[in-house]
Amino acid sequence: MNAVNLLKSITDARPKLRKSEQKVADFVLANPQEVIHMRIVDLASEANVSEPTVVRFCRALHYDGFQDFKLTLAQGLASNPNFEQFALDSKDTVSEFKQKIFDSMIGNLINMRDQLDAETLESAIDALVKAKRIEFYGFGASAAVCSDAQHKFYRLQISAAAYSDPHMQTISAVSMSAGDVVVAISQTGRTKDLLHTVKLVKETGATVITLCPGNTLLADLADIAIHIDVEEDKDLSTLMSSRVLHLVVIDVLAVGVAMRLGPALLDHLKTIKRSLRSLRQNDKRLLARPDAEI
């Protein structure tokens, strides 16, 4: 069952449910955002039914149980166009807005996992493995993602750089060539400076991979477009989950490249790990154990 359409699915299934199960359905439809924070005993009490009735309701909708149903409901709310159900209120306590933020993030991650096209990821990994040079472009919050990506790919013995300055991006863009790859990262897909530099990259014949929303100007410029579509509270830019989604997709690409590079890379990563030991503070608790690995 598609999580985005879960509430609609409940509405459609309601006439076929038992009367007691319909009470659960009615409460969920009227209070979806409250339900994701409830225990099964809480929902049963609010709907004036027994706990087994709640379980039967979930199974009638083809879920294994209440926790499975609740997780999908959180995903549905997080990816629902009516994202204001997760908007923060000035009266929210720390416990309440913590719960909202985590539930929203979990829902978006699951939804993105299911939406990502495996063939598109395969094409991006293939281009990255074959690249002579990889550069990451992004501004603002996306700049941090670019820096993280540079770090990950540099550890894979790949020539990688990250640029968040428009002048440096321009210099980089015009120096690219066929066989090189630029990964352009944007939460909006409409940043003017990024669109400008990507157009310059296209003129050199280098491959452009984008991580941004679909149906945007940046996505249209891409040779390989990885769509990161998520509805968010636009008034809370510091809490947007697209940055985390971008980081996770970068992880997927990096792991894909590492797997393609094979066993020799694993030996290199072990060498890096050993070389970094001298930079870390020894733990006296471990020093007491002669067989401990630091």
XYZ file of C-alpha atoms in Angstrom:
294
model
C 0.000 0.000 0.000
C 1.382 3.410 -1.004
C 2.089 5.393 2.153
C 1.260 8.700 0.510
C -2.262 7.434 -0.130
C -2.725 5.714 3.216
C -5.417 8.071 4.521
C -7.338 7.711 1.269
C -6.957 3.938 1.530
C -8.457 4.025 5.009
C -11.412 6.046 3.697
C -11.924 3.593 0.834
C -11.680 0.558 3.119
C -13.956 1.943 5.834
C -17.288 0.635 4.463
C -15.893 -2.923 4.479
C -14.702 -2.765 8.086
C -16.589 -3.957 11.141
C -18.389 -1.247 13.120
C -15.809 -1.357 15.893
C -12.990 -1.088 13.358
C -14.761 1.846 11.726
C -14.425 3.686 15.040
C -10.660 3.264 14.788
C -10.712 4.397 11.173
C -12.735 7.495 12.049
C -10.362 8.486 14.836
C -7.277 7.969 12.638
C -8.769 10.006 9.796
C -9.710 12.815 12.169
C -6.450 12.808 14.146
C -3.639 11.308 12.031
C -0.887 13.453 13.508
C -1.853 12.472 17.052
C -2.035 8.760 16.229
C 1.633 8.518 15.231
C 2.571 9.515 18.797
C 0.162 7.075 20.469
C 0.557 3.647 21.979
C -1.948 1.003 20.988
C -3.650 1.318 24.378
C -4.034 5.077 23.826
C -5.679 4.649 20.426
C -8.000 1.950 21.748
C -9.064 4.232 24.589
C -9.654 7.253 22.368
C -11.644 5.234 19.829
C -13.621 3.433 22.573
C -12.606 -0.010 21.344
C -10.427 -2.862 22.602
C -6.756 -3.291 21.751
C -7.464 -6.433 19.683
C -9.842 -4.304 17.599
C -6.995 -1.919 16.789
C -4.864 -4.888 15.726
C -7.693 -6.231 13.534
C -8.094 -2.785 11.984
C -4.384 -2.709 11.079
C -4.484 -6.220 9.648
C -7.599 -5.376 7.633
C -5.432 -2.763 5.924
C -2.729 -5.404 5.332
C -0.306 -4.353 8.066
C 1.366 -6.802 10.458
C 0.378 -4.780 13.486
C 0.004 -1.331 15.017
C 3.703 -0.394 14.908
C 3.927 -1.253 11.209
C 0.767 0.752 10.537
C 1.973 3.724 12.604
C 5.331 3.884 10.815
C 3.616 3.955 7.431
C 1.201 6.600 8.692
C 4.156 8.781 9.740
C 5.649 8.303 6.295
C 2.344 9.209 4.663
C 2.029 12.406 6.669
C 5.622 13.413 6.017
C 5.243 12.993 2.259
C 1.687 14.320 2.090
C 1.207 17.670 0.280
C -0.504 18.887 3.465
C 2.801 18.993 5.251
C 1.543 21.620 7.642
C 0.367 18.710 9.791
C 4.009 18.602 10.862
C 4.491 22.353 11.162
C 5.798 23.457 14.525
C 3.623 25.416 16.903
C 4.969 28.105 19.235
C 3.326 26.226 22.106
C 5.089 22.938 21.331
C 7.229 21.527 24.108
C 10.706 20.160 23.414
C 9.307 16.661 23.606
C 6.560 17.485 21.095
C 8.680 19.193 18.446
C 11.419 16.572 18.852
C 8.829 13.906 18.067
C 7.491 15.820 15.071
C 10.929 16.410 13.582
C 12.062 12.807 13.958
C 8.781 11.377 12.668
C 8.926 13.702 9.687
C 12.531 12.762 8.938
C 11.881 9.034 9.216
C 8.878 9.325 6.919
C 10.820 11.302 4.326
C 13.732 8.860 4.382
C 11.458 5.869 3.845
C 9.551 7.655 1.114
C 12.779 8.655 -0.641
C 14.116 5.113 -0.373
C 11.044 3.828 -2.181
C 11.043 6.600 -4.801
C 14.683 6.467 -5.895
C 15.037 4.818 -9.272
C 17.618 2.007 -9.197
C 18.500 2.400 -12.877
C 19.202 6.103 -12.426
C 21.438 5.354 -9.443
C 23.213 2.671 -11.472
C 23.868 5.160 -14.275
C 25.212 7.724 -11.804
C 27.503 5.162 -10.140
C 28.772 4.033 -13.539
C 29.601 7.635 -14.527
C 31.352 8.281 -11.208
C 33.449 5.101 -11.430
C 34.654 6.013 -14.921
C 35.237 9.708 -14.168
C 38.729 11.173 -14.434
C 37.668 13.989 -12.142
C 34.608 14.596 -9.948
C 33.534 17.984 -8.616
C 30.596 18.861 -6.384
C 28.747 22.186 -6.675
C 26.273 23.608 -4.158
C 25.403 26.708 -2.140
C 24.116 27.288 1.382
C 23.055 24.088 3.128
C 23.975 22.155 -0.020
C 27.583 23.338 0.349
C 27.890 21.208 3.499
C 26.638 18.198 1.541
C 29.258 18.883 -1.139
C 32.033 18.969 1.458
C 30.836 15.666 2.905
C 30.731 14.161 -0.592
C 34.266 15.347 -1.354
C 35.494 13.721 1.850
C 33.795 10.415 1.062
C 35.058 10.201 -2.517
C 38.551 11.387 -1.634
C 38.818 8.406 0.723
C 37.974 6.212 -2.290
C 41.167 7.432 -4.048
C 39.138 9.531 -6.468
C 40.145 13.041 -7.473
C 37.272 15.057 -6.010
C 36.677 18.698 -5.105
C 33.795 20.743 -3.708
C 33.010 24.364 -4.557
C 30.444 26.676 -2.966
C 31.854 29.956 -4.299
C 30.359 31.097 -7.635
C 33.732 32.325 -8.938
C 35.473 29.034 -8.147
C 32.572 27.113 -9.635
C 32.883 29.083 -12.852
C 36.631 28.446 -13.075
C 36.039 24.776 -12.375
C 33.185 24.543 -14.882
C 35.114 25.901 -17.853
C 38.073 23.614 -17.099
C 36.023 20.413 -17.211
C 36.191 18.037 -20.166
C 34.564 14.900 -21.535
C 35.035 12.091 -19.048
C 34.736 14.408 -16.039
C 31.652 14.533 -13.793
C 29.995 17.411 -11.934
C 27.458 16.621 -9.216
C 25.213 19.666 -8.712
C 23.263 19.678 -5.462
C 20.354 21.998 -4.708
C 17.334 21.958 -2.416
C 15.319 24.091 -4.853
C 16.767 23.376 -8.297
C 16.450 27.081 -9.105
C 19.639 28.754 -7.797
C 20.776 31.172 -10.526
C 24.541 30.855 -9.969
C 24.323 27.065 -9.964
C 22.280 27.026 -13.158
C 24.892 29.300 -14.758
C 27.861 27.080 -13.858
C 26.072 23.874 -14.862
C 25.353 25.361 -18.290
C 29.080 26.078 -18.619
C 29.849 22.468 -17.685
C 27.458 21.210 -20.348
C 29.407 23.132 -22.986
C 32.593 21.199 -22.112
C 31.032 17.779 -22.670
C 31.397 16.693 -19.038
C 28.618 14.658 -17.428
C 26.224 16.451 -15.073
C 24.532 14.563 -12.245
C 21.974 16.493 -10.215
C 20.488 15.956 -6.769
C 17.489 18.260 -6.674
C 13.690 18.286 -7.029
C 12.255 16.953 -10.280
C 10.564 19.285 -12.743
C 13.057 22.062 -12.033
C 15.447 23.974 -14.281
C 18.466 22.241 -12.765
C 17.014 18.758 -13.199
C 16.268 19.575 -16.841
C 19.953 20.355 -17.448
C 21.161 17.037 -16.046
C 22.511 14.095 -17.972
C 21.554 12.001 -14.945
C 18.888 13.530 -12.686
C 18.369 12.063 -9.225
C 15.110 13.562 -7.992
C 14.924 14.573 -4.335
C 11.276 15.528 -3.927
C 10.101 16.326 -0.416
C 7.425 18.602 1.000
C 8.732 20.734 3.836
C 7.886 23.620 6.122
C 9.454 26.415 4.094
C 9.458 28.782 7.083
C 11.875 26.545 8.945
C 14.763 26.298 6.520
C 17.199 25.132 9.180
C 15.047 22.080 9.831
C 14.528 20.983 6.247
C 15.042 17.291 5.668
C 16.226 17.587 2.056
C 19.785 18.196 3.299
C 19.732 14.869 5.162
C 18.205 13.129 2.145
C 21.008 14.514 -0.024
C 23.596 13.164 2.434
C 22.019 9.708 2.379
C 21.908 9.625 -1.435
C 25.595 10.606 -1.494
C 26.227 7.643 0.822
C 24.401 5.359 -1.618
C 26.513 6.629 -4.522
C 29.764 6.335 -2.548
C 28.992 2.767 -1.477
C 28.095 1.895 -5.065
C 31.422 3.266 -6.315
C 33.335 1.481 -3.538
C 31.721 -1.835 -4.445
C 32.662 -1.348 -8.090
C 36.293 -0.574 -7.212
C 36.660 -3.919 -5.465
C 38.924 -5.516 -2.815
C 41.950 -3.283 -3.502
C 39.982 -0.321 -2.178
C 39.260 -2.135 1.081
C 43.000 -2.487 1.681
C 43.393 1.246 1.065
C 40.605 2.110 3.532
C 42.250 -0.088 6.155
C 45.499 1.790 5.585
C 43.690 5.103 6.131
C 42.144 3.794 9.336
C 45.553 2.737 10.671
C 47.145 6.056 9.743
C 44.480 8.001 11.637
C 45.033 6.186 14.920
C 47.875 8.481 15.907
C 45.495 11.463 15.680
C 43.068 10.063 18.233
C 43.230 10.284 21.988
C 43.960 6.924 23.552
C 41.304 5.627 25.920
C 42.886 4.564 29.215
C 40.187 1.952 29.606
C 41.391 0.307 26.385
C 45.070 0.657 27.256
C 44.442 -1.681 30.163
C 43.621 -4.384 27.616
C 46.721 -5.429 25.632
C 44.590 -7.044 22.915
C 42.415 -3.945 22.367
C 42.441 -2.287 18.940
C 42.663 1.519 19.202
